[in-house]
CSV table of C-alpha atoms in Angstrom, one decimal:
chain,number,residue,atom,x,y,z
A,1208,MET,CA,-118.5,120.1,-126.0
A,1209,ASN,CA,-115.2,119.3,-124.2
A,1210,LYS,CA,-113.6,115.9,-123.3
A,1211,GLN,CA,-115.0,116.0,-119.8
A,1212,ASP,CA,-118.5,116.5,-121.1
A,1213,ILE,CA,-118.1,113.7,-123.4
A,1214,LEU,CA,-116.7,111.4,-120.7
A,1215,SER,CA,-119.5,112.2,-118.2
A,1216,SER,CA,-122.1,111.5,-120.9
A,1217,GLN,CA,-120.8,108.0,-121.2
A,1218,LYS,CA,-122.3,106.3,-118.2
A,1219,VAL,CA,-120.5,103.5,-116.3
A,1220,GLY,CA,-123.4,101.2,-117.0
A,1221,GLU,CA,-123.3,101.8,-120.7
A,1222,THR,CA,-119.5,101.4,-121.1
A,1223,SER,CA,-119.5,98.1,-119.2
A,1224,ARG,CA,-121.6,96.5,-121.8
A,1225,LEU,CA,-119.9,94.7,-124.7
A,1226,TYR,CA,-119.7,96.9,-127.9
A,1227,ILE,CA,-120.6,94.0,-130.2
A,1228,ASN,CA,-123.8,93.5,-128.4
A,1229,ASN,CA,-125.1,97.0,-129.1
A,1230,ASN,CA,-124.0,97.2,-132.7
A,1231,ASN,CA,-124.0,94.9,-135.8
A,1232,ALA,CA,-120.9,93.7,-137.4
A,1233,SER,CA,-121.0,96.3,-140.2
A,1234,THR,CA,-121.1,99.2,-137.8
A,1235,LEU,CA,-118.3,97.7,-135.7
A,1236,ILE,CA,-116.1,97.4,-138.7
A,1237,THR,CA,-116.9,100.9,-139.9
A,1238,ASP,CA,-116.1,102.3,-136.4
A,1239,LEU,CA,-112.8,100.4,-136.3
A,1240,LYS,CA,-111.8,101.8,-139.6
A,1241,SER,CA,-112.6,105.2,-138.5
A,1242,LEU,CA,-110.8,104.8,-135.2
A,1243,LEU,CA,-107.7,103.5,-136.9
A,1244,LYS,CA,-108.0,106.0,-139.7
A,1245,LEU,CA,-107.5,103.2,-142.1
A,1246,PRO,CA,-106.6,105.1,-145.2
A,1247,VAL,CA,-104.0,107.2,-143.3
A,1248,LEU,CA,-102.6,104.0,-141.8
A,1249,ILE,CA,-102.4,102.1,-145.1
A,1250,ALA,CA,-100.7,105.1,-146.7
A,1251,ASN,CA,-98.0,105.0,-144.1
A,1252,VAL,CA,-97.3,101.4,-144.5
A,1253,LEU,CA,-96.2,101.9,-148.1
A,1254,PRO,CA,-93.1,104.0,-147.2
A,1255,VAL,CA,-92.1,101.5,-144.6
A,1256,PHE,CA,-92.1,98.8,-147.2
A,1257,THR,CA,-90.4,101.0,-149.8
A,1258,GLY,CA,-87.5,101.8,-147.2
A,1259,PHE,CA,-87.2,98.1,-146.4
A,1260,TRP,CA,-87.2,97.2,-150.0
A,1261,LEU,CA,-84.6,99.7,-151.0
A,1262,ALA,CA,-82.4,98.7,-148.1
A,1263,LEU,CA,-82.4,95.1,-149.5
A,1264,TYR,CA,-81.6,96.4,-153.1
A,1265,PHE,CA,-78.7,98.5,-151.9
A,1266,SER,CA,-77.4,95.8,-149.7
A,1267,ASN,CA,-77.6,93.2,-152.3
A,1268,ALA,CA,-79.7,91.1,-150.0
A,1269,SER,CA,-82.5,88.6,-150.8
A,1270,PHE,CA,-86.1,89.3,-149.7
A,1271,ASN,CA,-86.5,85.6,-148.8
A,1272,ASP,CA,-83.6,85.7,-146.4
A,1273,TYR,CA,-85.3,88.6,-144.5
A,1274,LEU,CA,-88.8,87.4,-144.7
A,1275,GLY,CA,-89.1,87.1,-140.8
A,1276,MET,CA,-87.5,90.6,-140.4
A,1277,PHE,CA,-89.9,92.0,-142.9
A,1278,LEU,CA,-93.0,90.7,-141.1
A,1279,LEU,CA,-91.8,92.1,-137.8
A,1280,THR,CA,-91.0,95.4,-139.4
A,1281,ILE,CA,-94.3,95.8,-141.3
A,1282,ILE,CA,-96.6,94.4,-138.4
A,1283,GLY,CA,-94.6,96.3,-135.7
A,1284,SER,CA,-94.6,99.7,-137.4
A,1285,THR,CA,-98.2,99.3,-138.5
A,1286,LEU,CA,-99.2,98.7,-134.8
A,1287,VAL,CA,-97.2,101.6,-133.5
A,1288,MET,CA,-98.8,103.9,-136.2
A,1289,ALA,CA,-102.2,102.5,-135.4
A,1290,GLY,CA,-101.6,103.2,-131.7
A,1291,ALA,CA,-100.6,106.8,-132.5
A,1292,LEU,CA,-103.7,107.3,-134.7
A,1293,VAL,CA,-106.0,106.0,-132.0
A,1294,LEU,CA,-104.5,108.2,-129.3
A,1295,ASN,CA,-105.0,111.1,-131.7
A,1296,ASN,CA,-108.7,110.2,-131.9
A,1297,TRP,CA,-108.9,109.9,-128.2
A,1298,TYR,CA,-107.3,113.2,-127.4
A,1299,ASP,CA,-109.1,115.1,-130.3
A,1300,VAL,CA,-112.6,114.0,-129.4
A,1301,ASP,CA,-113.7,117.6,-128.4
A,1302,ILE,CA,-112.7,119.1,-131.7
A,1303,ASP,CA,-113.9,116.1,-133.7
A,1304,SER,CA,-117.3,116.6,-132.2
A,1305,ILE,CA,-117.4,120.0,-134.0
A,1306,MET,CA,-116.0,119.2,-137.4
A,1307,ALA,CA,-118.5,117.8,-139.9
A,1308,ARG,CA,-116.1,115.3,-141.3
A,1309,THR,CA,-115.3,113.7,-138.1
A,1310,LYS,CA,-118.6,113.8,-136.2
A,1311,LYS,CA,-119.2,110.1,-137.0
A,1312,ARG,CA,-116.0,108.8,-135.4
A,1313,PRO,CA,-116.9,106.3,-132.7
A,1314,THR,CA,-115.1,108.5,-130.0
A,1315,VAL,CA,-117.7,111.2,-130.8
A,1316,THR,CA,-120.7,108.9,-131.1
A,1317,GLY,CA,-119.9,107.1,-128.0
A,1318,ASN,CA,-120.0,103.7,-129.9
A,1319,ILE,CA,-116.7,103.0,-128.4
A,1320,PRO,CA,-116.1,104.5,-125.0
A,1321,LEU,CA,-113.1,106.9,-124.6
A,1322,LYS,CA,-111.6,104.7,-121.9
A,1323,VAL,CA,-111.6,101.7,-124.2
A,1324,VAL,CA,-110.1,103.9,-127.0
A,1325,LEU,CA,-107.3,105.0,-124.6
A,1326,ILE,CA,-106.6,101.4,-123.8
A,1327,ILE,CA,-106.7,100.3,-127.3
A,1328,GLY,CA,-104.1,103.0,-128.3
A,1329,ILE,CA,-101.7,102.1,-125.6
A,1330,ILE,CA,-101.9,98.3,-126.2
A,1331,LEU,CA,-101.3,98.8,-130.0
A,1332,THR,CA,-98.4,101.1,-129.3
A,1333,LEU,CA,-96.8,98.6,-126.9
A,1334,LEU,CA,-97.2,95.6,-129.0
A,1335,GLY,CA,-95.8,97.5,-132.0
A,1336,PHE,CA,-92.7,98.5,-130.2
A,1337,ILE,CA,-92.3,95.0,-128.6
A,1338,LEU,CA,-92.1,93.5,-132.2
A,1339,LEU,CA,-89.8,96.3,-133.6
A,1340,LEU,CA,-87.4,95.6,-130.7
A,1341,PHE,CA,-86.8,92.2,-132.5
A,1342,THR,CA,-85.7,94.1,-135.5
A,1343,THR,CA,-83.0,96.6,-134.7
A,1344,VAL,CA,-82.6,99.4,-132.1
A,1345,GLU,CA,-82.4,102.0,-134.9
A,1346,ALA,CA,-85.6,101.1,-136.5
A,1347,THR,CA,-87.3,101.2,-133.0
A,1348,ILE,CA,-85.8,104.6,-132.3
A,1349,TYR,CA,-87.2,106.0,-135.6
A,1350,ALA,CA,-90.7,104.5,-134.8
A,1351,PHE,CA,-90.5,106.1,-131.4
A,1352,ILE,CA,-89.6,109.5,-132.9
A,1353,GLY,CA,-92.5,109.3,-135.2
A,1354,TRP,CA,-95.0,108.1,-132.5
A,1355,PHE,CA,-93.8,110.7,-130.0
A,1356,THR,CA,-93.8,113.5,-132.5
A,1357,TYR,CA,-97.4,112.7,-133.6
A,1358,VAL,CA,-99.0,112.0,-130.3
A,1359,PHE,CA,-97.3,114.6,-128.1
A,1360,LEU,CA,-95.7,117.3,-130.1
A,1361,TYR,CA,-98.4,117.4,-132.8
A,1362,THR,CA,-101.6,116.2,-131.3
A,1363,MET,CA,-101.3,117.4,-127.6
A,1364,TRP,CA,-99.1,120.5,-128.0
A,1365,SER,CA,-98.9,122.2,-131.4
A,1366,LYS,CA,-102.1,121.3,-133.3
A,1367,ARG,CA,-104.4,123.8,-131.6
A,1368,LYS,CA,-101.8,126.7,-131.0
A,1369,TYR,CA,-99.4,127.1,-133.8
A,1370,THR,CA,-99.5,126.9,-137.6
A,1371,LEU,CA,-96.2,125.2,-137.1
A,1372,ASN,CA,-98.1,122.1,-136.4
A,1373,THR,CA,-98.1,121.0,-140.0
A,1374,VAL,CA,-94.3,121.0,-140.0
A,1375,ILE,CA,-94.1,119.1,-136.7
A,1376,GLY,CA,-96.7,116.6,-137.9
A,1377,SER,CA,-94.8,116.1,-141.1
A,1378,VAL,CA,-91.8,114.7,-139.2
A,1379,SER,CA,-93.9,111.8,-137.9
A,1380,GLY,CA,-95.0,110.8,-141.5
A,1381,ALA,CA,-91.5,111.2,-142.9
A,1382,VAL,CA,-89.7,108.8,-140.6
A,1383,THR,CA,-91.7,105.8,-142.0
A,1384,PRO,CA,-89.2,104.8,-144.7
A,1385,LEU,CA,-86.4,105.1,-142.2
A,1386,ILE,CA,-88.1,102.4,-140.1
A,1387,GLY,CA,-88.1,100.0,-142.9
A,1388,TRP,CA,-84.6,100.9,-144.1
A,1389,THR,CA,-82.9,100.7,-140.7
A,1390,ALA,CA,-84.4,97.3,-140.1
A,1391,ILE,CA,-81.8,96.1,-142.6
A,1392,ALA,CA,-79.0,98.8,-142.8
A,1393,SER,CA,-77.7,101.9,-141.2
A,1394,GLY,CA,-79.8,105.0,-141.8
A,1395,PHE,CA,-76.7,107.1,-142.5
A,1396,HIS,CA,-77.1,106.8,-146.2
A,1397,ILE,CA,-78.3,109.2,-148.9
A,1398,VAL,CA,-81.3,107.1,-150.0
A,1399,PRO,CA,-83.2,107.0,-146.7
A,1400,ILE,CA,-82.3,110.8,-146.1
A,1401,ILE,CA,-83.9,111.6,-149.4
A,1402,LEU,CA,-86.9,109.4,-148.8
A,1403,PHE,CA,-87.4,111.3,-145.5
A,1404,SER,CA,-87.0,114.7,-147.3
A,1405,ILE,CA,-89.5,113.8,-150.0
A,1406,LEU,CA,-92.1,112.7,-147.5
A,1407,PHE,CA,-91.5,115.6,-145.3
A,1408,ILE,CA,-91.8,118.2,-148.0
A,1409,TRP,CA,-94.7,116.5,-149.7
A,1410,GLN,CA,-96.8,116.5,-146.6
A,1411,MET,CA,-96.8,120.3,-146.4
A,1412,PRO,CA,-98.7,121.2,-149.6
A,1413,HIS,CA,-100.8,118.0,-149.2
A,1414,THR,CA,-101.9,119.0,-145.8
A,1415,PHE,CA,-102.4,122.6,-146.8
A,1416,ALA,CA,-104.7,121.5,-149.5
A,1417,ILE,CA,-106.8,119.5,-147.0
A,1418,ALA,CA,-106.7,122.6,-144.6
A,1419,MET,CA,-108.0,124.8,-147.5
A,1420,ARG,CA,-110.8,122.5,-148.3
A,1421,LYS,CA,-111.8,122.2,-144.6
A,1422,CYS,CA,-110.9,125.7,-143.6
A,1423,GLU,CA,-114.2,126.7,-142.0
A,1424,GLU,CA,-114.4,123.4,-140.1
A,1425,TYR,CA,-110.9,123.9,-138.6
A,1426,ARG,CA,-111.8,127.5,-137.8
A,1427,ALA,CA,-114.8,126.4,-135.9
A,1428,ALA,CA,-112.8,123.8,-134.0
A,1429,GLY,CA,-110.0,126.3,-133.2
A,1430,VAL,CA,-107.3,124.4,-134.9
A,1431,ALA,CA,-104.4,126.7,-136.0
A,1432,MET,CA,-104.1,125.6,-139.7
A,1433,LEU,CA,-102.2,128.0,-142.0
A,1434,PRO,CA,-105.3,129.0,-144.1
A,1435,VAL,CA,-107.2,129.7,-140.9
A,1436,VAL,CA,-104.7,132.0,-139.5
A,1437,HIS,CA,-103.0,133.5,-142.5
A,1438,GLY,CA,-105.5,133.1,-145.3
A,1439,PHE,CA,-105.5,131.3,-148.8
A,1440,LYS,CA,-103.0,133.6,-150.6
A,1441,MET,CA,-100.3,132.9,-148.0
A,1442,THR,CA,-101.1,129.2,-148.1
A,1443,LYS,CA,-100.8,129.0,-151.8
A,1444,ARG,CA,-97.5,130.8,-151.9
A,1445,GLN,CA,-96.1,128.4,-149.3
A,1446,MET,CA,-97.4,125.4,-151.2
A,1447,LEU,CA,-95.6,126.6,-154.3
A,1448,VAL,CA,-92.3,127.0,-152.3
A,1449,TYR,CA,-92.6,123.4,-150.8
A,1450,VAL,CA,-93.3,121.8,-154.3
A,1451,ALA,CA,-90.3,123.7,-155.7
A,1452,CYS,CA,-88.2,122.2,-152.9
A,1453,LEU,CA,-89.0,118.8,-154.4
A,1454,LEU,CA,-87.5,119.5,-157.8
A,1455,PRO,CA,-83.7,118.7,-157.0
A,1456,LEU,CA,-84.4,115.5,-154.9
A,1457,PRO,CA,-84.6,113.0,-157.8
A,1458,ILE,CA,-81.0,114.0,-158.6
A,1459,TYR,CA,-79.8,112.2,-155.4
A,1460,LEU,CA,-81.6,109.0,-156.5
A,1461,LEU,CA,-80.0,108.6,-159.8
A,1462,GLU,CA,-78.9,105.1,-158.8
A,1463,LEU,CA,-82.5,104.1,-159.2
A,1464,GLY,CA,-82.1,104.7,-162.9
A,1465,THR,CA,-82.9,107.0,-165.6
A,1466,THR,CA,-86.6,105.9,-165.9
A,1467,PHE,CA,-87.2,106.9,-162.2
A,1468,PHE,CA,-85.4,110.2,-162.6
A,1469,VAL,CA,-87.4,111.3,-165.7
A,1470,ILE,CA,-90.8,110.2,-164.2
A,1471,ALA,CA,-90.1,111.8,-160.8
A,1472,THR,CA,-88.9,115.0,-162.4
A,1473,LEU,CA,-92.0,115.1,-164.6
A,1474,LEU,CA,-94.3,114.6,-161.6
A,1475,ASN,CA,-92.5,117.5,-159.9
A,1476,LEU,CA,-92.8,119.8,-162.8
A,1477,ILE,CA,-96.5,119.1,-163.2
A,1478,TRP,CA,-97.2,119.7,-159.6
A,1479,LEU,CA,-95.2,123.0,-159.7
A,1480,GLY,CA,-97.3,124.0,-162.7
A,1481,ILE,CA,-100.4,123.3,-160.8
A,1482,CYS,CA,-99.2,125.5,-157.9
A,1483,ILE,CA,-98.2,128.3,-160.2
A,1484,ASN,CA,-101.5,128.3,-161.9
A,1485,GLY,CA,-103.2,128.2,-158.5
A,1486,LEU,CA,-101.8,131.6,-157.7
A,1487,PHE,CA,-104.1,133.1,-160.3
A,1488,MET,CA,-107.1,130.9,-159.7
A,1489,ARG,CA,-110.1,132.5,-158.0
A,1490,ASP,CA,-111.8,129.3,-157.2
A,1491,ASP,CA,-109.8,128.2,-154.2
A,1492,GLU,CA,-112.0,125.2,-153.4
A,1493,LYS,CA,-111.2,123.8,-157.0
A,1494,TYR,CA,-107.5,124.5,-156.6
A,1495,ALA,CA,-107.4,122.8,-153.2
A,1496,TYR,CA,-109.3,119.8,-154.6
A,1497,ILE,CA,-106.9,119.4,-157.7
A,1498,ASN,CA,-103.9,119.8,-155.4
A,1499,PHE,CA,-105.2,117.2,-152.9
A,1500,LEU,CA,-106.0,114.7,-155.6
A,1501,TYR,CA,-102.5,115.2,-157.4
A,1502,SER,CA,-100.7,114.9,-154.2
A,1503,VAL,CA,-102.2,111.6,-153.2
A,1504,ASN,CA,-101.5,110.2,-156.6
A,1505,TYR,CA,-98.0,111.7,-156.7
A,1506,ILE,CA,-96.7,110.0,-153.5
A,1507,THR,CA,-98.3,106.8,-154.3
A,1508,ILE,CA,-96.9,106.6,-157.9
A,1509,LEU,CA,-93.3,107.7,-156.7
A,1510,PHE,CA,-93.0,105.1,-154.0
A,1511,LEU,CA,-94.4,102.4,-156.1
A,1512,LEU,CA,-92.1,103.4,-158.8
A,1513,MET,CA,-89.1,103.1,-156.5
A,1514,ILE,CA,-90.1,99.5,-155.9
A,1515,LEU,CA,-90.8,98.7,-159.5
A,1516,VAL,CA,-87.5,100.0,-160.9
A,1517,THR,CA,-85.5,98.0,-158.3
A,1518,SER,CA,-87.5,94.8,-158.6
A,1519,PRO,CA,-85.9,91.7,-160.2
A,1520,VAL,CA,-88.3,91.9,-163.1
A,1521,SER,CA,-86.9,95.3,-164.2
A,1522,GLN,CA,-83.3,94.5,-163.9
């Protein structure tokens, strides 16, 4: 079913009715969570906060003095990211109707009409950029780079055509700490550059693990993910290479202290071990699941640790 078919199935008379009249509050909340891809959205807020926090730390600035700037940065960037995710749902409705894990999204079920979804995505995006313009131009530019990359270069251009889509999509997620950092200080600093590098590299094996687990769904939907096009062996080798690229990065963050360096290095070595072992595992589903779980916990621990070791309590 293509987008035109889905649009035509949503009659004008139906779309004119208020959504809340046809669904209870629980369904509405569930649909909104799905539309906003809430877990993904929340996961992207943490790097923004970490970038902001570390910029304060390295600038010897007080959080209380920048509370207003913090609220503008977090709310503005969250709205921009939410807008991008909603627009992704709007554009991908045809392939979402094929994949089992996305068939219940409100864009597919018709609970929220596609025209409404498009309007929501645009409004969220505009509101987010308006708020970010009250922070700094640099922060707004990085937010725009992330939004444009995700909506146009990833969703609309590369996702269905090229395995390079994962690399392109990783850029949009990797700019998040730069948004937070540049609300306070210039982005031409080693710390935000390394934060970008960590997130960019991390997203590759993380996304590949998801693609391995959902390989047949992506294949059915015609999405050019690496496991679909080149198989699991090639995917495993690339995952190993990307994780290995994470190994030297903690060296550039030695200013965060010995504790951070040791823990970050240990996390990298464990992940590298998982990937090496994965080359010899026959159970690809199990390998992908282990890798996915580890990657989620890895990035959460790493970025929370950055905040913890630079908090006043730890000093």
